[in-house]
Backbone as a ProteinNet text record, in pm:
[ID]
protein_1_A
[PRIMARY]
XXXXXXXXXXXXXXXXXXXXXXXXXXXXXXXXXXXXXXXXXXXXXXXXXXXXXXXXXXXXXXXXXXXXXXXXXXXXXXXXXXXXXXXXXXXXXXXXXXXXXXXXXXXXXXXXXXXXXXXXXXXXXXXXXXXXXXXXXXXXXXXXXXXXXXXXXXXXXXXXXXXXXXXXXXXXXXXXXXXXXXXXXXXXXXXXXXXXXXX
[TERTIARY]
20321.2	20179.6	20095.8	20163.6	20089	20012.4	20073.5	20030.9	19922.3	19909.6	19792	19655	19538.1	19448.5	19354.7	19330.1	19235	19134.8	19099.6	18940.5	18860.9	18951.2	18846.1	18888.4	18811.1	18892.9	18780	18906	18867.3	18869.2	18784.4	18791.9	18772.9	18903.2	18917	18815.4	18760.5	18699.4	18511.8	18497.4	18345.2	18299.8	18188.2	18160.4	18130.4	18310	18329.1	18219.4	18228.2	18122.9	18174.3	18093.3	18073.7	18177.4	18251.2	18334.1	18273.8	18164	18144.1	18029.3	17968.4	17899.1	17769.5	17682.5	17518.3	17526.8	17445.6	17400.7	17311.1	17201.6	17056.9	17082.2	17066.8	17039.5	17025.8	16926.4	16861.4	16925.9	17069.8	17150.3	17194.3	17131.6	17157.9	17296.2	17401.2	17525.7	17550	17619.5	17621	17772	17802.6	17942.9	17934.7	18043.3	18088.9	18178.5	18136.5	18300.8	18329.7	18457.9	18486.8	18431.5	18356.5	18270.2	18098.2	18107.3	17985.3	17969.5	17839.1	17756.4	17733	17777.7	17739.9	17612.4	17555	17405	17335.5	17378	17263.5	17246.5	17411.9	17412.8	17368.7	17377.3	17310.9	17133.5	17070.1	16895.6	16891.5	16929.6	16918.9	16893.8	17058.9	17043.4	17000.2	16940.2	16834.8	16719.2	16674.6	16539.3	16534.3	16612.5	16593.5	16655	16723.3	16723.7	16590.3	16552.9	16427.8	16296.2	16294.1	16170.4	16189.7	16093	16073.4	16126.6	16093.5	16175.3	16336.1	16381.9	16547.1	16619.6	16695.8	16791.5	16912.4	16977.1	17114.5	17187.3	17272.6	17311.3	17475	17519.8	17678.3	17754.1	17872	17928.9	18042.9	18077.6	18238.3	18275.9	18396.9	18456.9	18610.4	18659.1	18819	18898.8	19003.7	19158.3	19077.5	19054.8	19022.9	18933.8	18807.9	18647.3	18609.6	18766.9	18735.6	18700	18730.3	18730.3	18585	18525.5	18389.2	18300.4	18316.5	18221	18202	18380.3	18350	18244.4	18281.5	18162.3	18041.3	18029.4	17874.9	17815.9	17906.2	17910.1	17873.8	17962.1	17946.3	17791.1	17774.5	17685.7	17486.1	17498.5	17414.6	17417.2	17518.8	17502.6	17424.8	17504.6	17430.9	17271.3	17208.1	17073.7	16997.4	17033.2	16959.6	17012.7	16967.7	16985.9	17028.1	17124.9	17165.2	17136.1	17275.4	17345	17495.3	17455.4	17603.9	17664.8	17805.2	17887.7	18030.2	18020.5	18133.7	18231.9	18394.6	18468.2	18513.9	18575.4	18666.2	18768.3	18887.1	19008.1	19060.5	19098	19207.7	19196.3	19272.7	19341	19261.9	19220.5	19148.9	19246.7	19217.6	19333.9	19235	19281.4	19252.3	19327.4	19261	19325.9	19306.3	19372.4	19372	19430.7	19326.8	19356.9	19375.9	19477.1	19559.8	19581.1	19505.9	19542.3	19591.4	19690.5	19730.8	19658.3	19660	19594.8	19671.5	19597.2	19683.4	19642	19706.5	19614.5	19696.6	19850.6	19865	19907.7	19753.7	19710.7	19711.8	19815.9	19737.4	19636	19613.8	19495.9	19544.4	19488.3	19441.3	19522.3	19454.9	19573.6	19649.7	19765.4	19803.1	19750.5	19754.5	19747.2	19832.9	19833.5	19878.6	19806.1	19859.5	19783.1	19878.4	19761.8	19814.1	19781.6	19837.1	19803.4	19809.9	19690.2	19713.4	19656.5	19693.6	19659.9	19585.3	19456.1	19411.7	19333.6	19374.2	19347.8	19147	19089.9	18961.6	18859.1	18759.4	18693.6	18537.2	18493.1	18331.9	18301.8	18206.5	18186	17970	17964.2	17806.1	17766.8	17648.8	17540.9	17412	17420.9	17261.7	17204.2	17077.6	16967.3	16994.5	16999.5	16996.4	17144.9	17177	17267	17362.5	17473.5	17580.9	17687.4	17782	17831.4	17989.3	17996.9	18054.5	18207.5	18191.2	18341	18425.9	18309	18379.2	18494.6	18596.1	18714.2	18620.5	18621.7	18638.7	18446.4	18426.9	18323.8	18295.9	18164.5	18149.2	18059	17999.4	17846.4	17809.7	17656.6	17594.4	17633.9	17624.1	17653.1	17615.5	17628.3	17522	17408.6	17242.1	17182.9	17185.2	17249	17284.5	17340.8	17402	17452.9	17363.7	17218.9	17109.2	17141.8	17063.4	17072.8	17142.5	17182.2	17199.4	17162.9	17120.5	16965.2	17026.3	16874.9	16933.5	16911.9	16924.6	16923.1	16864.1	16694.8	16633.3	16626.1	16638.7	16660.3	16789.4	16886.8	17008.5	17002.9	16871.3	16878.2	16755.2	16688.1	16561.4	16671.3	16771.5	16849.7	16930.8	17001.8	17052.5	16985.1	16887.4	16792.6	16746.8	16692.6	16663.8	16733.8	16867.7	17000.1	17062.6	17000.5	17013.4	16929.6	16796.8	16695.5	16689.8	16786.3	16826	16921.5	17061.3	17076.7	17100.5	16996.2	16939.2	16856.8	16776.9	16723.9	16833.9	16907.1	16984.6	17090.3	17118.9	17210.2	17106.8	16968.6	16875	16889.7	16884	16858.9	16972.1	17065.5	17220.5	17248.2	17167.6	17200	17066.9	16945.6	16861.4	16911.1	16944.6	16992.3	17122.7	17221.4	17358.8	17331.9	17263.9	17251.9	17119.9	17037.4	16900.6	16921	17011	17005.3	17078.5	17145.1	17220.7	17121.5	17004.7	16936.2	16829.8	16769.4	16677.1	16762.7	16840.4	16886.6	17034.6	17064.9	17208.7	17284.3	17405.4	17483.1	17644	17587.5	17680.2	17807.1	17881.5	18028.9	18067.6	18076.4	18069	18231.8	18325.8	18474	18459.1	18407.9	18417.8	18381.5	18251.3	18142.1	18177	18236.8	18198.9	18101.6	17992	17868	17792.2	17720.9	17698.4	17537.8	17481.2	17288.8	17273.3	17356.4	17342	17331.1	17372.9	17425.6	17608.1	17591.2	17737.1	17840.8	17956.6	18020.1	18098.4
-4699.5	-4670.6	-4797.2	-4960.3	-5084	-5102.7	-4968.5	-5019.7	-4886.9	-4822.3	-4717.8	-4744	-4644.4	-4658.1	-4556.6	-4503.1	-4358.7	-4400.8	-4259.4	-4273.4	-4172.9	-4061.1	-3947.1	-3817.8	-3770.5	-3646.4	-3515.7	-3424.7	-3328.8	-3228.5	-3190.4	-3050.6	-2901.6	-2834.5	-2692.9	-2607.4	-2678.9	-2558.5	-2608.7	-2651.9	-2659.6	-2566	-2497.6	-2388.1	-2288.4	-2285.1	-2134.6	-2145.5	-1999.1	-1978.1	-2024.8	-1986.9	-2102.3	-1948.6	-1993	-1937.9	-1832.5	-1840	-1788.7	-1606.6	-1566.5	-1403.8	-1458.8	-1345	-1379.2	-1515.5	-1579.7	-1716.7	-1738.9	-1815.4	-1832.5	-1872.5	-1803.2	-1874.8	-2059.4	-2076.4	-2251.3	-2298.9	-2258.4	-2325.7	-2463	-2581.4	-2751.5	-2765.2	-2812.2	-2849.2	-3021.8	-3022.5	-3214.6	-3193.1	-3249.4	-3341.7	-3426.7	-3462.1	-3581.7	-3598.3	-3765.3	-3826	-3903.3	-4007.4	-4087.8	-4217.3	-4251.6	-4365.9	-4304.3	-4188.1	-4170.9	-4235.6	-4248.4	-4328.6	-4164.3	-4205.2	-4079	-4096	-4205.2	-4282.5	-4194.3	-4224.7	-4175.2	-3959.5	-3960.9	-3808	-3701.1	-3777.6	-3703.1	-3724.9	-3849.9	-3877.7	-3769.3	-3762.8	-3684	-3500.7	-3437	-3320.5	-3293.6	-3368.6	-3364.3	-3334.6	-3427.8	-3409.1	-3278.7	-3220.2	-3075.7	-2981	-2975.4	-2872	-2858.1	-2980	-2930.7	-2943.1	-2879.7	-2852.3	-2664.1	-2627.4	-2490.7	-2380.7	-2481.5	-2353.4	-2354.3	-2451.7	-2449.3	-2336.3	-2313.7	-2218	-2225.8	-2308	-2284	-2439.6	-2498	-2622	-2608.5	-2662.4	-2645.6	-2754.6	-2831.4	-2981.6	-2944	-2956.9	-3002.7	-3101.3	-3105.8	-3245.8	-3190.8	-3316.4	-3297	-3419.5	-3410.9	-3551.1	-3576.7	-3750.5	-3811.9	-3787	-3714.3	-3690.7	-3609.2	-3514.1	-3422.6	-3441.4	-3526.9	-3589.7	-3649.1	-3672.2	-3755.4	-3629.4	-3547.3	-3391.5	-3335.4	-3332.5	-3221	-3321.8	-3461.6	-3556.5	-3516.6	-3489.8	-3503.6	-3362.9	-3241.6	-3117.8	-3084.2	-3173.9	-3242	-3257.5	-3399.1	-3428.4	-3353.9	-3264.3	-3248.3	-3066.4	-3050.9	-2892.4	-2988	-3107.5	-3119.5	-3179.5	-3209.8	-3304.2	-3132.4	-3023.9	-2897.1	-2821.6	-2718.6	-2591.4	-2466.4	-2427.6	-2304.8	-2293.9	-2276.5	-2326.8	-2268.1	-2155.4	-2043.9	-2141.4	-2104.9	-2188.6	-2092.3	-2162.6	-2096.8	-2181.7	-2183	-2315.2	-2272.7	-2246.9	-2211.7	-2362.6	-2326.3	-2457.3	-2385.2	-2437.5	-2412.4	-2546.5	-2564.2	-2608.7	-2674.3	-2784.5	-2793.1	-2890.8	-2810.1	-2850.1	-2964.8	-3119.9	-3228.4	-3254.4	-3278	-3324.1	-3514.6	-3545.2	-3694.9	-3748.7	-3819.3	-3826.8	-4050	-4065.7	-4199	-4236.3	-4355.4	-4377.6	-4522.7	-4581.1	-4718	-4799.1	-4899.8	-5007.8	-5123.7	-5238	-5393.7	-5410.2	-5539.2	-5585.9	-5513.3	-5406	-5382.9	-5245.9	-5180.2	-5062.2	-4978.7	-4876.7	-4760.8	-4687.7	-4678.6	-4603.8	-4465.6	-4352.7	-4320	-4370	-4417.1	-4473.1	-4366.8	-4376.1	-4229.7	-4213.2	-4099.3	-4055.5	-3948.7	-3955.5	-3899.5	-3846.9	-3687.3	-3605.4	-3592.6	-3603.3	-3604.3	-3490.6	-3418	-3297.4	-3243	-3295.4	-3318.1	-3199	-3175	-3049.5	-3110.6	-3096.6	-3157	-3083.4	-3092.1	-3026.8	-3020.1	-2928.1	-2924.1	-2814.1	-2868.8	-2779.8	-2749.7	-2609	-2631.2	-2517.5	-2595.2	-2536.6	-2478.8	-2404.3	-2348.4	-2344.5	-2402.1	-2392.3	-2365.9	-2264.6	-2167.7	-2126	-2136.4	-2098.5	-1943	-1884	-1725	-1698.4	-1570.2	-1539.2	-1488.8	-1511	-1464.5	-1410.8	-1329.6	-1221.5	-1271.1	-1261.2	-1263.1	-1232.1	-1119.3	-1113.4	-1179.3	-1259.4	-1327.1	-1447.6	-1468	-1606.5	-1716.6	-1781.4	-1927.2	-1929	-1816.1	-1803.2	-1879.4	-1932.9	-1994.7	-1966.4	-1938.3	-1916.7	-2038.1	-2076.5	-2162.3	-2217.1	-2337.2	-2398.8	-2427.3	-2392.8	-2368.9	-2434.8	-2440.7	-2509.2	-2595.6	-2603.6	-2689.1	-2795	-2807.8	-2931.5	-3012.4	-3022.9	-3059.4	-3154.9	-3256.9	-3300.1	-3468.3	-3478.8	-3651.3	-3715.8	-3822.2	-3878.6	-3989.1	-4091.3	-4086.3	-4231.7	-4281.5	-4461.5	-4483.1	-4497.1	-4551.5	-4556.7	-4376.1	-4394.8	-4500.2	-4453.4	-4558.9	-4689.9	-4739.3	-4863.8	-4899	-4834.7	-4822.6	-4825.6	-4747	-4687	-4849.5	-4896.2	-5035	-5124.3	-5169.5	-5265.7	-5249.5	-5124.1	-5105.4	-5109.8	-5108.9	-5142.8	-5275.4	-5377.7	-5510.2	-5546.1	-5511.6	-5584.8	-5530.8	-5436.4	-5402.6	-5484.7	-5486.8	-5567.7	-5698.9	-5798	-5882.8	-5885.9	-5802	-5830.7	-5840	-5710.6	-5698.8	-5840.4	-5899.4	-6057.5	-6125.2	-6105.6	-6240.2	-6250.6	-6107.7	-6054.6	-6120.2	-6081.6	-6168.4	-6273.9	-6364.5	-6509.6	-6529.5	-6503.2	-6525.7	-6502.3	-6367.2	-6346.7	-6419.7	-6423.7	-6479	-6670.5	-6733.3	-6874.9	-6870.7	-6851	-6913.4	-7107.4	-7118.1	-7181.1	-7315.5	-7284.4	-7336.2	-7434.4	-7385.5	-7394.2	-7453.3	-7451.9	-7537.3	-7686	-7700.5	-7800.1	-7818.3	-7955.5	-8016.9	-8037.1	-7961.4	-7995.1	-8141.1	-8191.1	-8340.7	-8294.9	-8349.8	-8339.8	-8475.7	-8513	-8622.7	-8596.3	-8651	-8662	-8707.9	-8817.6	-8941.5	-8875.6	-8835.6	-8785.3	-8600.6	-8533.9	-8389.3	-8340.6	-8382.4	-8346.3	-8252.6	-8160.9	-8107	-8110.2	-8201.4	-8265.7	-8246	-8353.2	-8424.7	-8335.5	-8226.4	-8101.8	-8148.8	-8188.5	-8223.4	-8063.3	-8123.4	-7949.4	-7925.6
-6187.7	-6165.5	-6152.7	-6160	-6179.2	-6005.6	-5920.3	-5792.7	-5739.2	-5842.8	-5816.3	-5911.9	-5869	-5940.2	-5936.6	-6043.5	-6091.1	-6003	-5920.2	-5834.6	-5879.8	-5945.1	-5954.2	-6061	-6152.1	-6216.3	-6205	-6152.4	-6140.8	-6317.9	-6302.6	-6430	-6375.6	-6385.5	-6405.4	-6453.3	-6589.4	-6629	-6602.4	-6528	-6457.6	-6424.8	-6444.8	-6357.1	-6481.2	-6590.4	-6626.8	-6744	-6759.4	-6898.1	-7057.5	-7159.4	-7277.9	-7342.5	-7453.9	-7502.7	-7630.4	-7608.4	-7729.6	-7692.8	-7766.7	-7730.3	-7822.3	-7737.8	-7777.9	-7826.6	-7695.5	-7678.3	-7607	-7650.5	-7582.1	-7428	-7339.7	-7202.4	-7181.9	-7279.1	-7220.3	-7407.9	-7405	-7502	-7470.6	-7545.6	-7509.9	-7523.8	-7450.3	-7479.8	-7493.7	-7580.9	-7601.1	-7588.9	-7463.1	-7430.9	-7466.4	-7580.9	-7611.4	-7540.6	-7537.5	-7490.8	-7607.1	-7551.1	-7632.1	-7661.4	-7575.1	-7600.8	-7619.6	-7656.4	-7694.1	-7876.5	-7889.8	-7990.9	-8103.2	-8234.7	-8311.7	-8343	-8376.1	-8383.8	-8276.8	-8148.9	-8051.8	-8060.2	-8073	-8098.8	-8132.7	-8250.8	-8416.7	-8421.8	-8363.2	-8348.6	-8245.9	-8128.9	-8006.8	-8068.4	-8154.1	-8224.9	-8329.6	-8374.8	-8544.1	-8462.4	-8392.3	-8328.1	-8250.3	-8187.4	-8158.1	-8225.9	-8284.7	-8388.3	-8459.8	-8547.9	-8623.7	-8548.4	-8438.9	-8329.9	-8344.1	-8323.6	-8361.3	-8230.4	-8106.2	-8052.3	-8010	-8106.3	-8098.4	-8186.4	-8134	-8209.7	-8238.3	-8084.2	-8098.8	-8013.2	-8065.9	-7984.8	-7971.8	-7935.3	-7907.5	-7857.1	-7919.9	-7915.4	-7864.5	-7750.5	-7662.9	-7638.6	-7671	-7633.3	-7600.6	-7586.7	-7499.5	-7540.5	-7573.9	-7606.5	-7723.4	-7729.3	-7834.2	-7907.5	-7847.3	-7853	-7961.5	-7986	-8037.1	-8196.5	-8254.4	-8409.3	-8401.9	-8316.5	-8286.5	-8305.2	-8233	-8199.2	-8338.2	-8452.3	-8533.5	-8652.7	-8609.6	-8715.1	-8713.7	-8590.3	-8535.5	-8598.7	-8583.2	-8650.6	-8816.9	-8859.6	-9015.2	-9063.9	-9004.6	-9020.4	-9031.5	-8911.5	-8888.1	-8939.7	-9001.9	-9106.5	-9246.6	-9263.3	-9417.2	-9372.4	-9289.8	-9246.8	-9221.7	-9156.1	-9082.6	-9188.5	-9308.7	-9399.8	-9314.5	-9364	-9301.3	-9132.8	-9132.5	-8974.9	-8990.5	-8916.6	-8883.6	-8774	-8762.5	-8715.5	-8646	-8515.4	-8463	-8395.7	-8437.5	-8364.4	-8279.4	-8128.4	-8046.2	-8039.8	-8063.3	-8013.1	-7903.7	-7755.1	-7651.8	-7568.9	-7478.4	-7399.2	-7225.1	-7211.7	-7095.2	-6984.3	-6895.6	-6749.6	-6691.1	-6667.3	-6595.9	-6482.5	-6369.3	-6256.9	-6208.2	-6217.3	-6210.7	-6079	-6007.5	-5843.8	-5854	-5807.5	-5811.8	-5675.5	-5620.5	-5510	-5461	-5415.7	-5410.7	-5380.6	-5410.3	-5403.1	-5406.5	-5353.9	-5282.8	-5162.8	-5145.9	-5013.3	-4911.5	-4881	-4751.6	-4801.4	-4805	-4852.8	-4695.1	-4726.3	-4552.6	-4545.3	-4412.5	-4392.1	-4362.8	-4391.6	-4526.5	-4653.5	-4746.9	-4875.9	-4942.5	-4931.3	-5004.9	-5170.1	-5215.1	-5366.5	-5419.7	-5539.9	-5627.6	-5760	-5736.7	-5838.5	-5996.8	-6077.5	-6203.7	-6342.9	-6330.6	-6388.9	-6564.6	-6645.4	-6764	-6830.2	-6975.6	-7070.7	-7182.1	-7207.9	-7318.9	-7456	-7579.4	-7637	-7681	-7667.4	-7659.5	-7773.4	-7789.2	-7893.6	-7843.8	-7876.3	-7844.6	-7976	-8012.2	-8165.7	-8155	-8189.5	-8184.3	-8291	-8321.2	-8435.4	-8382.3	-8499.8	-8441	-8614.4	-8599.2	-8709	-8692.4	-8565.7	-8569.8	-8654.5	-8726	-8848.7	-8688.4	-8674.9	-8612.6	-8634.2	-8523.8	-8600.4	-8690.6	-8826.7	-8893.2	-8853.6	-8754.7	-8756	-8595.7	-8570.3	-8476.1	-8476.6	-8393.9	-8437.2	-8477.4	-8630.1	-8580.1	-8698.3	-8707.1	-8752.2	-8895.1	-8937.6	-9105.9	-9147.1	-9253.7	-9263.8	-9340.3	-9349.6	-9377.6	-9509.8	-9530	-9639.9	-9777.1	-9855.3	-9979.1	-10016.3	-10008.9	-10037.7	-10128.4	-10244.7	-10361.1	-10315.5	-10226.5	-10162.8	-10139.3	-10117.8	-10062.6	-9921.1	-9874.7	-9811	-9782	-9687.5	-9708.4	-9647.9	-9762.2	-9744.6	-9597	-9543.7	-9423.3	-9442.3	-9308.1	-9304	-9425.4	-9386.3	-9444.9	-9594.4	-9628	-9795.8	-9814.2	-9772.9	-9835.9	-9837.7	-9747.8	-9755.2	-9869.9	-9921.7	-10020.7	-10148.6	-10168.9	-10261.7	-10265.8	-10181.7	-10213.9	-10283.3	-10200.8	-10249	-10344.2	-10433.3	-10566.5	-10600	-10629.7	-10727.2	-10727.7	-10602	-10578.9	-10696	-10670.2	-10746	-10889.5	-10929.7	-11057.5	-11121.6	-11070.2	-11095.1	-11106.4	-11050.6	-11034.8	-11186	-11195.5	-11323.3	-11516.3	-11446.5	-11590.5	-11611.4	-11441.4	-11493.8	-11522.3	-11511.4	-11571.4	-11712.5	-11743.1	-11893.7	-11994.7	-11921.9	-12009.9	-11976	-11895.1	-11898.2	-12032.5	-12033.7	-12095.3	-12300.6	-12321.2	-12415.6	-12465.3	-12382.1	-12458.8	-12493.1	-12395.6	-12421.9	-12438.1	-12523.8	-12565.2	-12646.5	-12736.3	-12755.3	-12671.7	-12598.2	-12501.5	-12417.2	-12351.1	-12280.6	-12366.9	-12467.4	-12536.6	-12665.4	-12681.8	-12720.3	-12684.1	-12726.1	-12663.5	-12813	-12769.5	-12870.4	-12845.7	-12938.1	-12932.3	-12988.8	-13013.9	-13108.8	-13127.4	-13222.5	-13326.6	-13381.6	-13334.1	-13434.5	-13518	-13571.7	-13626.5	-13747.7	-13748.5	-13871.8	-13886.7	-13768.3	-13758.9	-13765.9	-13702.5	-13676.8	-13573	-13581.9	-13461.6	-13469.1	-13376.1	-13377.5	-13545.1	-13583.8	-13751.5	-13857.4	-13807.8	-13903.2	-13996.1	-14080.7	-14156.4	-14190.1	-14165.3	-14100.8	-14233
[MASK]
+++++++++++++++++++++++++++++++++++++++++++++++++++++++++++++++++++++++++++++++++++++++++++++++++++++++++++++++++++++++++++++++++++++++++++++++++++++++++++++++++++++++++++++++++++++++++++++++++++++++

């Protein structure tokens, strides 16, 4: 294959419908890929989920992506309260079009099709309560879990425990050597003296 080169992939399942029953028409879908950013992901579906006329969002991905998507899934049940959940796992057909390349390339260059199976997930979260006895189904997660907290607290939450303890090593340098630090102690063999104290 060192003398071919990917121009184009086709996907099978373009077109078909979303795997799942009762689903909002203007339902947002986030394809992940594999070089997608969970940073950009998760700001992008926080911010519409907690907008009032969202209801329902839904994360697909395909091969590698898929461990990225169910993060992103993770994440954003514990940040949004109660969020029904539906997983579908199957199988997505790739067509992979390879055509030679080098400098005594023909016209037309020939190609070669490459026909791959990749394992794939599209998972739905919706505020509306969904039906329970569907595959793949979860219900919302217990509020007691509360939330997790986000950049900014964790970085408020560091720094106050920097500057904590920061203070408590002042405290035990201050306490254990007081005298350390206000006079010098000599040692005298001769006499056994310690600052003309006879021992």
């Amino acid at each position: 294959m060192e003398n071919f080169q990917r121009v184009r992939i086709l996907d099978e399942d373009n077109g078909k419908s979303l795997p799942f029953k009762n689903i909002c028409p203007d339902v947002v879908q986030m394809r992940v890929k594999e070089g997608s950013k969970i940073r950009n992901l998760i700001t992008y579906a926080l911010g519409y989920m907690e907008s009032e006329a969202a209801g329902q969002i839904i994360f697909s991905a395909h091969g590698r992506a898929v461990t990225k998507a169910v993060t992103c899934v993770e994440i954003l049940k514990r940040q949004v309260v109660g969020l029904h959940q539906v997983t579908k796992v199957q199988y997505k057909t790739l067509h992979e079009v390879w055509e030679q390349k080098g400098p005594k390339v023909q016209s037309p260059a020939p190609s070669l099709t490459v026909q791959k199976y990749l394992p794939s997930i599209c998972i739905l979260l919706s505020k509306v309560p969904l039906d329970p006895q569907e595959t793949g189904y979860q219900p919302p997660q217990p509020v007691t879990a509360g939330k997790c907290p986000t950049g900014s607290q964790v970085k408020h939450f560091v720094s106050k425990k920097r500057k904590l303890q920061q203070s408590v090593e002042e405290k035990i340098v201050d306490k254990s050597f007081p005298r350390a630090q206000s006079h010098q102690y000599q040692l005298s063999s001769t006499l056994g003296e310690i600052n003309g104290t006879k021992l």
